[in-house]
XYZ file of C-alpha atoms in Angstrom:
685
model
C 30.258 3.708 30.352
C 31.805 4.166 27.674
C 29.993 6.956 25.504
C 29.005 6.250 22.666
C 30.807 7.268 19.281
C 29.166 8.047 15.358
C 30.456 4.966 13.372
C 31.507 5.672 9.979
C 33.117 3.156 7.128
C 36.924 2.676 7.713
C 36.769 3.510 3.685
C 35.648 7.153 4.440
C 37.759 8.429 6.627
C 39.846 10.201 4.961
C 37.524 11.663 2.556
C 39.046 15.282 1.336
C 35.446 17.164 2.855
C 35.008 21.346 3.346
C 33.291 21.739 6.286
C 31.525 25.637 7.772
C 30.317 25.633 10.826
C 27.514 27.851 11.695
C 25.923 29.229 15.415
C 21.768 29.183 15.668
C 21.159 29.700 19.429
C 24.503 27.931 21.380
C 24.492 24.515 18.824
C 26.234 24.053 16.616
C 25.232 22.882 12.902
C 27.222 22.526 10.519
C 27.881 21.557 6.935
C 29.801 19.495 4.603
C 30.681 19.843 0.643
C 32.058 17.950 -1.810
C 34.332 20.177 -3.447
C 36.480 20.709 -0.502
C 40.690 21.094 -2.365
C 42.236 17.860 -0.945
C 45.386 18.802 0.936
C 48.231 20.248 -0.116
C 51.836 17.737 0.262
C 53.778 19.634 2.403
C 50.842 19.814 4.725
C 52.040 17.421 8.149
C 51.523 13.768 8.602
C 49.529 12.529 10.953
C 50.808 12.284 14.279
C 51.403 8.585 15.996
C 49.878 8.479 19.267
C 51.159 10.514 22.322
C 51.836 8.743 25.320
C 48.544 9.122 27.828
C 50.468 10.880 30.629
C 51.853 13.499 27.953
C 50.989 16.872 28.208
C 50.080 17.695 25.084
C 48.259 14.235 24.864
C 44.473 14.535 23.570
C 43.186 12.874 26.359
C 44.331 16.118 28.606
C 43.168 18.106 25.964
C 39.159 18.700 26.587
C 36.830 17.750 23.994
C 35.921 21.274 23.143
C 39.425 21.985 22.313
C 39.867 19.747 20.526
C 37.796 20.667 18.673
C 37.918 23.996 17.767
C 41.490 23.322 17.130
C 40.771 20.967 14.011
C 37.908 23.099 12.250
C 40.446 25.347 12.437
C 43.149 23.340 10.492
C 44.606 24.622 7.419
C 43.055 20.964 5.667
C 39.692 21.983 6.863
C 38.893 24.989 5.489
C 36.327 25.902 2.891
C 37.440 26.984 -0.472
C 37.278 30.299 -0.693
C 33.472 30.892 -2.006
C 30.826 33.350 -1.552
C 28.794 32.934 1.168
C 25.279 33.667 2.277
C 25.128 36.326 5.282
C 24.609 33.759 7.517
C 27.691 31.597 6.320
C 30.186 34.828 6.937
C 28.593 34.718 11.340
C 30.541 31.613 11.481
C 32.210 30.993 14.771
C 33.821 27.952 15.556
C 34.258 28.215 19.342
C 29.970 27.174 19.214
C 30.966 23.788 17.535
C 32.081 22.401 21.838
C 27.796 22.603 22.837
C 27.708 19.692 20.590
C 29.947 17.589 22.274
C 28.582 19.375 25.779
C 26.241 17.512 25.144
C 27.244 14.045 24.744
C 30.070 14.520 27.661
C 26.765 15.824 29.939
C 24.468 12.107 29.008
C 28.476 10.860 29.806
C 28.293 12.282 33.498
C 24.201 12.053 33.359
C 24.219 8.511 32.169
C 23.483 7.668 36.055
C 26.199 6.609 38.544
C 25.195 2.978 40.120
C 24.239 2.213 36.940
C 25.401 -1.930 35.861
C 27.535 -1.435 32.720
C 25.940 -1.768 29.539
C 28.468 -4.985 28.468
C 29.048 -4.949 24.969
C 28.469 -8.989 23.122
C 31.345 -9.973 21.759
C 31.142 -9.938 17.266
C 33.030 -12.543 15.335
C 34.316 -11.074 11.990
C 31.947 -11.591 8.898
C 33.098 -11.627 5.704
C 30.267 -10.086 2.895
C 28.442 -13.667 2.030
C 27.875 -13.057 6.207
C 26.212 -9.573 5.725
C 24.278 -10.686 2.150
C 22.831 -13.590 4.223
C 21.739 -11.894 6.801
C 20.874 -9.240 4.741
C 18.515 -11.603 2.201
C 16.691 -12.707 5.436
C 16.436 -9.014 6.695
C 13.631 -9.084 3.812
C 12.297 -12.289 3.586
C 13.750 -13.897 1.895
C 15.489 -17.038 3.933
C 14.239 -19.672 1.524
C 16.187 -18.381 -0.799
C 19.657 -19.493 1.733
C 17.457 -22.699 3.867
C 16.015 -24.025 0.287
C 12.264 -24.157 2.210
C 9.823 -23.898 -0.326
C 7.484 -21.323 1.125
C 4.922 -19.361 -0.378
C 5.826 -16.354 1.545
C 9.189 -16.052 -0.449
C 8.005 -16.771 -3.600
C 4.492 -14.157 -3.797
C 7.711 -11.572 -2.341
C 9.722 -12.048 -5.443
C 6.557 -12.690 -7.966
C 6.509 -8.461 -6.556
C 8.968 -6.838 -7.271
C 9.986 -4.409 -9.771
C 13.086 -4.825 -12.468
C 15.071 -2.393 -9.483
C 14.425 -4.552 -6.685
C 14.878 -7.838 -8.543
C 18.684 -6.879 -9.746
C 18.514 -5.757 -6.140
C 18.104 -9.102 -4.856
C 19.680 -10.757 -7.383
C 23.003 -8.740 -6.473
C 23.246 -9.622 -2.980
C 22.103 -13.560 -3.769
C 24.644 -13.538 -6.263
C 27.275 -12.023 -3.492
C 26.111 -15.231 -1.200
C 26.288 -18.040 -3.490
C 29.949 -16.761 -4.887
C 31.155 -16.624 -1.601
C 29.906 -19.752 -0.539
C 31.693 -21.405 -3.223
C 34.646 -20.099 -2.576
C 34.779 -21.037 1.195
C 33.822 -24.937 0.162
C 31.115 -24.864 3.374
C 27.595 -26.033 1.702
C 26.641 -26.803 -2.324
C 24.249 -23.628 -2.250
C 20.978 -24.615 -4.855
C 20.435 -22.585 -7.542
C 17.173 -20.112 -6.778
C 15.591 -22.012 -10.546
C 16.331 -25.701 -8.584
C 14.417 -23.691 -5.680
C 11.343 -22.548 -7.352
C 11.553 -25.433 -10.498
C 12.195 -23.048 -13.044
C 14.083 -25.431 -16.095
C 16.178 -23.639 -18.288
C 15.902 -19.685 -16.715
C 19.196 -18.011 -15.402
C 16.827 -17.195 -12.381
C 13.548 -16.959 -11.335
C 13.893 -12.773 -10.804
C 14.227 -13.104 -14.456
C 11.128 -15.478 -15.135
C 8.488 -13.140 -13.739
C 6.216 -11.233 -16.649
C 4.672 -7.852 -17.610
C 2.273 -8.006 -15.314
C 0.040 -5.344 -15.485
C -0.635 -3.199 -11.359
C -3.215 -2.279 -10.028
C -4.164 0.654 -10.173
C -3.224 2.447 -7.283
C 0.874 2.198 -7.297
C 2.692 -0.553 -9.276
C 5.005 1.005 -12.539
C 4.162 -1.674 -14.584
C 7.343 -3.795 -15.151
C 7.364 -4.393 -18.578
C 6.191 -0.324 -19.462
C 8.908 2.134 -19.790
C 9.941 4.334 -16.377
C 10.290 6.942 -18.897
C 5.978 7.210 -20.232
C 5.276 6.320 -16.518
C 6.531 9.576 -14.269
C 4.593 12.150 -14.985
C 5.819 15.640 -15.506
C 9.963 14.350 -14.934
C 9.678 13.657 -11.418
C 13.572 14.268 -10.743
C 13.916 17.237 -14.258
C 13.526 21.052 -13.651
C 10.849 21.964 -13.524
C 9.299 25.536 -13.651
C 7.592 24.550 -9.546
C 7.925 27.693 -7.255
C 10.888 26.590 -4.934
C 8.473 26.473 -1.606
C 6.103 23.435 -3.239
C 6.752 20.459 -5.238
C 4.914 17.632 -6.296
C 5.475 14.023 -4.101
C 4.143 11.232 -5.438
C 3.929 7.987 -3.159
C 2.544 5.897 -6.705
C 5.899 4.976 -8.414
C 8.445 3.472 -7.501
C 12.068 5.649 -5.201
C 14.425 3.385 -7.491
C 12.728 3.724 -10.476
C 12.119 6.807 -10.417
C 15.735 8.005 -9.664
C 17.150 4.707 -12.351
C 15.971 7.243 -14.904
C 16.710 10.035 -13.719
C 20.365 9.081 -13.733
C 20.272 8.357 -16.325
C 19.288 10.818 -18.492
C 21.851 12.864 -15.280
C 19.473 16.147 -15.532
C 19.259 16.324 -11.237
C 18.250 19.457 -9.247
C 21.492 20.064 -7.284
C 20.864 20.963 -3.834
C 21.810 23.001 -1.258
C 22.853 21.646 2.026
C 21.863 24.262 4.216
C 20.325 25.438 8.181
C 17.912 27.447 6.957
C 14.276 26.596 7.068
C 12.921 28.214 4.644
C 15.354 25.693 2.077
C 13.576 22.770 2.496
C 10.935 22.301 -0.625
C 7.424 22.576 0.332
C 5.743 19.338 -0.487
C 2.005 18.409 -1.807
C 1.462 14.557 -1.952
C -0.368 13.861 -5.094
C -3.975 12.468 -3.107
C -5.073 8.966 -5.580
C -8.218 7.719 -5.305
C -7.425 5.015 -3.062
C -6.123 8.266 -0.424
C -2.919 8.130 2.268
C -2.848 5.627 4.358
C -1.263 5.692 7.548
C 2.454 3.020 8.622
C -0.940 2.450 11.496
C -3.911 2.147 8.836
C -2.337 -1.284 8.084
C -2.751 -5.320 10.102
C 0.830 -6.290 11.575
C 1.599 -9.382 9.096
C 1.300 -6.192 6.597
C 3.089 -4.356 8.199
C 5.685 -7.328 8.192
C 6.170 -7.379 4.321
C 5.695 -3.350 3.817
C 9.043 -3.881 6.387
C 10.528 -6.166 4.442
C 10.210 -4.344 1.147
C 10.882 -1.009 2.477
C 14.726 -2.661 2.825
C 14.971 -4.596 -0.902
C 13.488 -0.729 -2.264
C 16.663 1.482 0.045
C 18.370 -0.936 -0.902
C 17.474 -1.171 -4.738
C 17.909 3.433 -4.247
C 20.739 3.251 -3.052
C 22.255 0.347 -5.796
C 20.932 3.861 -8.328
C 23.312 6.718 -6.964
C 26.376 4.026 -7.088
C 26.647 3.722 -3.162
C 26.444 0.042 -1.221
C 23.611 0.219 1.474
C 25.964 -1.592 3.583
C 25.815 -3.072 7.615
C 28.555 -3.429 8.836
C 29.111 -5.666 11.538
C 28.752 -3.219 14.675
C 29.254 -3.998 18.671
C 26.233 -5.397 20.291
C 24.858 -4.580 23.804
C 22.977 -6.607 25.490
C 19.939 -4.935 26.543
C 18.409 -5.625 30.740
C 15.126 -7.384 31.565
C 14.319 -5.161 33.724
C 14.093 -1.329 34.785
C 13.070 1.429 32.582
C 17.143 2.910 31.018
C 18.879 0.036 28.138
C 15.881 -1.694 28.498
C 15.141 -2.580 24.903
C 10.949 -0.760 24.109
C 9.557 -4.123 23.073
C 9.956 -5.467 26.131
C 8.965 -2.164 27.671
C 5.917 -2.234 25.546
C 5.257 -5.754 26.382
C 5.318 -5.136 30.307
C 3.384 -1.841 28.959
C 0.684 -3.742 27.475
C -0.547 -6.137 30.429
C -1.422 -2.426 31.878
C -3.267 -1.144 28.205
C -2.988 -3.966 25.595
C -3.679 -1.107 22.964
C -0.013 0.852 23.899
C 2.436 1.590 21.166
C 4.369 3.983 22.738
C 6.710 2.827 25.660
C 4.696 4.703 28.536
C 7.324 5.807 30.653
C 8.712 8.500 27.044
C 4.547 9.696 26.852
C 4.728 10.488 30.563
C 8.063 12.233 29.804
C 6.375 13.658 26.888
C 3.701 15.726 29.571
C 5.810 16.694 32.004
C 7.032 18.330 29.713
C 3.941 19.695 27.573
C 3.194 20.237 31.282
C 5.272 23.695 31.931
C 8.290 22.913 30.237
C 7.187 24.341 26.084
C 8.770 27.484 26.891
C 11.429 27.450 28.735
C 14.270 28.163 26.973
C 17.461 25.608 25.594
C 14.726 22.678 27.456
C 16.649 20.405 25.635
C 20.539 22.060 26.126
C 19.883 22.039 29.566
C 21.796 18.691 32.333
C 19.402 19.870 34.709
C 20.535 18.948 38.534
C 22.890 15.814 38.073
C 22.238 14.246 41.419
C 18.206 15.230 40.834
C 18.172 12.897 37.743
C 20.749 9.892 39.364
C 17.628 9.553 41.600
C 14.962 9.672 40.258
C 16.096 7.616 37.502
C 17.381 4.142 40.434
C 13.135 5.716 40.773
C 12.574 4.908 38.215
C 13.647 1.781 36.896
C 12.498 -0.013 40.366
C 9.128 1.702 41.145
C 7.017 2.618 37.486
C 6.304 -0.527 36.126
C 4.832 -1.103 40.329
C 2.487 2.441 39.403
C 4.206 3.702 42.495
C 7.043 6.460 41.512
C 6.006 10.040 42.490
C 5.471 11.785 38.746
C 4.189 15.539 40.266
C 8.093 16.232 41.889
C 9.768 15.573 38.558
C 10.591 19.386 37.240
C 10.555 19.362 32.643
C 13.559 20.194 33.096
C 15.113 17.513 34.134
C 12.274 15.084 32.191
C 13.676 16.388 29.555
C 16.954 15.649 30.355
C 15.563 11.292 31.395
C 14.176 11.765 27.998
C 17.304 11.731 25.779
C 19.047 9.300 28.478
C 16.103 7.499 28.052
C 17.593 6.686 24.288
C 20.853 7.491 24.369
C 20.711 4.022 26.052
C 18.467 1.463 24.756
C 20.740 -0.996 23.609
C 19.950 0.090 19.715
C 19.781 3.325 18.808
C 16.442 4.332 17.344
C 17.307 4.610 14.281
C 19.525 1.954 12.366
C 23.183 3.791 12.686
C 24.170 1.674 9.923
C 23.241 2.876 7.329
C 24.315 6.449 7.891
C 27.288 6.422 5.684
C 25.822 5.190 2.395
C 23.519 9.077 3.971
C 26.673 10.844 4.438
C 27.783 9.199 0.310
C 24.496 9.982 -0.625
C 24.626 14.022 0.711
C 27.293 14.330 -0.655
C 26.254 14.257 -4.046
C 24.220 16.978 -3.315
C 20.402 15.353 -4.517
C 16.967 17.813 -5.289
C 15.737 17.420 -1.535
C 13.022 15.437 -2.924
C 15.668 12.651 -3.095
C 16.581 13.027 0.352
C 13.241 12.817 1.750
C 12.886 9.734 -0.759
C 15.738 7.471 1.187
C 14.261 9.508 5.093
C 10.756 8.118 3.564
C 12.483 4.200 2.653
C 14.395 4.058 5.250
C 11.606 5.078 8.390
C 9.493 2.381 6.403
C 11.609 -0.657 7.316
C 12.109 0.654 10.804
C 10.383 -2.306 13.446
C 7.041 -0.913 14.818
C 8.769 -0.938 17.711
C 10.482 1.578 16.518
C 9.084 3.280 14.041
C 5.866 4.219 16.493
C 8.469 5.549 19.767
C 9.971 7.506 16.111
C 6.264 9.688 15.230
C 5.619 10.507 18.413
C 8.973 11.468 20.050
C 8.717 13.014 16.596
C 5.228 14.633 16.566
C 6.437 16.150 20.120
C 9.325 18.178 19.522
C 6.981 20.173 17.428
C 5.158 20.323 19.808
C 8.489 22.167 20.409
C 9.707 23.977 17.657
C 6.325 25.109 17.712
C 7.329 27.637 20.929
C 10.256 28.341 19.484
C 9.770 32.150 20.324
C 9.996 31.511 23.979
C 12.026 28.172 24.457
C 14.560 28.981 21.415
C 15.138 25.776 20.469
C 14.329 26.246 16.244
C 14.129 22.470 14.430
C 18.099 22.884 14.352
C 19.168 23.078 17.690
C 15.825 19.894 18.583
C 17.852 18.198 15.277
C 21.839 18.531 16.620
C 21.570 18.348 20.043
C 19.686 15.074 19.931
C 21.503 13.459 16.339
C 23.427 11.703 19.461
C 20.950 10.464 21.163
C 18.891 9.018 18.156
C 21.770 7.581 16.319
C 24.879 6.128 17.891
C 27.323 3.936 18.325
C 30.021 1.740 21.024
C 33.003 1.970 18.885
C 35.945 4.474 19.197
C 36.433 7.060 16.095
C 37.545 9.819 15.316
C 36.450 13.272 16.609
C 36.494 14.019 13.099
C 34.239 11.639 11.814
C 31.909 11.882 14.422
C 31.384 15.347 13.730
C 30.862 14.649 9.980
C 28.659 12.023 11.178
C 26.507 14.525 13.523
C 25.972 16.607 10.358
C 23.497 13.776 8.965
C 22.348 12.882 11.726
C 21.156 16.048 12.473
C 19.997 16.816 8.465
C 17.727 13.309 9.086
C 16.434 14.051 12.618
C 15.551 18.251 10.483
C 13.279 16.369 7.979
C 12.121 13.793 9.743
C 10.490 17.110 11.615
C 10.195 18.813 8.620
C 8.340 16.463 7.174
C 6.160 14.710 9.623
C 2.701 15.288 8.805
C 3.625 12.636 4.937
C 6.312 11.114 5.890
C 4.422 7.878 8.340
C 2.317 7.433 5.621
C 2.919 4.519 2.825
C 3.686 3.974 -0.657
C 0.851 2.954 -1.965
C 3.899 1.675 -5.050
C 4.158 -0.381 -1.760
C 1.136 -1.122 -0.942
C 0.072 -2.215 -4.162
C 2.872 -4.269 -3.482
C 1.353 -6.300 -0.677
C -1.752 -6.769 -2.193
C 0.160 -8.760 -4.906
C 1.979 -10.511 -2.871
C -1.510 -11.624 -1.119
C -2.933 -12.757 -3.524
C 0.055 -14.312 -4.820
C -0.188 -16.357 -1.664
C -4.084 -17.489 -1.824
C -3.054 -18.917 -5.521
C 0.496 -20.550 -3.853
C -1.912 -21.913 -1.088
C -4.298 -23.175 -3.886
C -1.103 -25.484 -5.232
C -2.227 -24.139 -8.932
C 0.099 -25.881 -11.393
C 2.544 -23.750 -12.837
C 4.559 -21.069 -11.104
C 3.902 -18.201 -14.859
C 0.049 -18.859 -14.005
C 0.416 -17.643 -10.604
C 2.255 -14.382 -11.534
C 0.391 -14.365 -14.878
C -2.435 -13.738 -12.183
C -5.068 -15.385 -13.820
C -8.536 -15.191 -13.084
C -10.311 -18.397 -14.339
C -11.057 -20.909 -11.525
C -9.095 -23.941 -11.438
C -10.003 -27.196 -9.655
C -8.884 -27.853 -6.480
C -6.592 -31.164 -6.576
C -6.780 -30.908 -2.424
C -10.600 -32.508 -1.048
C -9.848 -30.471 2.119
C -8.460 -27.068 -0.031
C -11.973 -27.315 -1.750
C -14.246 -27.810 1.327
C -12.283 -24.764 2.883
C -12.639 -22.404 -0.160
C -16.521 -23.650 -0.704
C -17.076 -22.689 3.231
C -15.328 -19.673 2.229
C -17.912 -16.286 3.047
C -15.707 -14.920 0.354
C -17.022 -17.219 -2.112
C -21.002 -16.414 -0.459
C -21.287 -12.942 -0.773
C -19.923 -12.840 -4.183
C -22.606 -14.603 -5.621
C -25.181 -13.207 -2.663
C -24.579 -9.212 -3.497
C -25.045 -7.713 -6.876
C -22.355 -6.036 -8.574
C -21.118 -3.058 -7.716
C -22.366 -3.136 -3.734
C -21.708 -3.990 -0.933
C -22.845 -5.071 3.340
C -20.568 -2.574 6.148
C -20.843 -4.160 9.158
C -20.841 -1.233 12.293
C -20.909 -3.618 14.808
C -20.647 -0.943 18.241
C -23.488 1.279 16.787
C -27.053 0.479 16.696
C -27.245 -0.147 13.041
C -25.006 -2.820 13.394
C -25.342 -3.466 8.680
C -26.272 -2.024 6.098
C -26.651 -2.054 2.006
C -24.759 -0.015 -0.322
C -24.716 0.726 -4.134
C -21.617 2.311 -4.647
C -20.782 4.912 -7.393
C -17.382 6.620 -8.867
C -18.185 9.196 -6.365
C -18.918 7.238 -3.511
C -16.281 8.086 -1.143
C -15.497 5.989 2.452
C -16.319 9.455 4.227
C -19.935 9.800 2.290
C -20.627 5.755 4.511
C -19.787 6.689 7.416
C -22.845 9.961 7.007
C -24.656 6.936 5.842
C -24.014 5.580 9.633
C -23.750 8.418 10.702
C -27.387 9.686 10.173
C -28.435 6.162 10.820
C -27.397 6.609 14.371
C -28.135 9.857 15.196
C -30.763 9.607 18.143
C -28.687 9.777 20.920
C -25.565 12.562 21.927
C -23.886 9.741 22.789
C -23.888 7.617 19.529
C -22.771 11.149 17.931
C -20.279 10.993 19.574
C -18.698 7.457 18.885
C -19.962 7.756 15.024
C -17.122 10.440 15.007
C -14.633 8.614 16.086
C -15.253 5.592 14.110
C -12.969 4.777 10.580
C -14.355 2.602 7.601
C -11.601 -0.890 7.014
C -11.107 -3.417 4.195
C -11.297 -6.864 5.850
C -10.207 -9.035 4.045
C -9.778 -11.098 0.002
C -6.130 -9.518 -0.733
C -4.545 -7.268 3.036
C -5.051 -8.020 5.902
C -6.729 -4.944 7.396
C -7.166 -1.598 5.876
C -7.837 1.545 7.720
C -9.426 3.765 4.735
C -8.345 6.757 4.148
C -12.068 9.519 4.342
C -11.470 10.502 1.026
C -10.678 6.879 -0.837
C -12.815 6.558 -3.544
C -14.531 3.526 -2.010
C -15.732 2.229 -6.176
C -12.523 2.162 -6.519
C -11.840 0.111 -4.031
C -14.147 -1.465 -3.905
C -12.806 -3.396 -8.078
C -8.946 -3.545 -6.131
C -10.754 -5.843 -3.391
C -13.162 -7.772 -4.131
C -13.699 -9.771 -1.656
C -12.523 -7.869 1.242
C -15.153 -7.197 4.287
C -16.172 -4.007 5.017
C -16.528 -2.778 8.825
C -16.721 0.311 10.719
C -14.827 0.863 14.286
C -12.333 2.526 16.355
C -9.428 4.000 14.924
C -6.582 2.894 17.548
C -4.203 5.328 18.467
C -1.179 6.409 20.327
């Protein structure tokens, strides 16, 4: 089995970077800086590859030694700058630990397993890549020309930076198609019937956003940003405010115009990572799992658009170069796509979000391995690991595998192999070149977090839920650092080749460069675990607007401009069938039957199944739960039931939304007066 190598675009292969290697518990810690001196003119040019059998051949030298030689090369030495104590204690020989991890994965790739056969990928041009991007963000209608309400609704919600990102990709696509003369490409004006206008994206009028998120497109971003979020300000370095209410790309665009970013050192010490204080709005905070599947699909689309616009603000192309694909297996455990594993697991547990075998690996390590020194650096017994792998493939789905015979070390090794053998990496390795370029700019930690935050929000549900469970588990390991010697940097560095990988071959230098960036991304993910999975409120606002726009399109309002202005005047609908449906709508009846500011809450699983509640400006979701607890407190079983319940907002301009207990209900009610309110259990992993 070929060992997956890290991916790096060809334009970055000769970037003059300096590198520092630090030792922490025997794990490779690297740092790259953009202030490197270029190679001197007299530097020895790269030699042609030697024959494989030559005694000095690259293949005849162990990888650890090759990297150590590379680090000692004159062209990679750091300039004479002041160094911290930790930087002064550099031991370049320890860089071999990273390669020991990748080599051990190769050795433990379980002989006897069939080779993963790469699927041939034909070269694609820029237009095809942009067409794939448009499809990934839910705008395939711009390519097909089909009339679809969701595509129109998505376009109607975009911020200025998001709209610019879409227009840029669409224009590249149309220009490429016209040059190739493959087809007559329809203009966006033709698709939406907008006349005498450059693009539908330019016809969006100034719309006041809901109070919980999106910047008014007609409003100056400078005025929308409170306290100049990205500018120098007198906040202690250990704590900084973080807002989810304003589009990240809008913020960085405004900050870059004023050229007042704070630079951030790229260091391994945990204390240099800023502690963020998230600004909690009156709508509370929303976890990714608190929204319906359909709404999360829209969040993914918007997040990818926002991430692209975010990098555009820095002049960085978020290129998704076609990498070598591998066809996953249809059965077994290892090398099987996450979606197939979950489909099989849901036959046993319909609510499962994380593969059951992975949860078993977590349990085995937690039973006796959290205090085991170097738990994720040790390779375990190769013969046993191979045996367990074969048995798991054959017996796990039939519940016949004997877990009591597996020790925590073998479970840790198999956990790493599980991720390394996925058909595609858990995190999108194709975005790493853009992250490398961003990190070279030394942006504030807040900017780095926002980029990772958007990347996580753009992940498929299976990847995001699995990543969240994995990081929760690793934080349990890190909590025992004093005994197991696994710090946040140790975990990040060891796991980098397992969570970010490509099966294309690249130089050791490129792999090491990407390994450093991948490790830093994992480090940020671990550090900000408590806030990383919360959906930015500006994205939720856009989803609400999308749902409202979709409903209006389906009601066949005659004018796109009237749709975008979202007039609330009820209009006559020409279709009798649609009219009949609207008359029977429960939300329409509720609007006339229930007084203003009063909601009816349903709790079908409790003895008190329904209650009308008058909302005040101070009523929170937890107050409504407390009322039901008081009404259902006659028995101990009822008390247990209500403790596991959450209040849900269902329908109207949202699919389903599990409310933050601290959300102010009157504000939520005003944003979505047609919603139903239901108390029910919150699902868990």
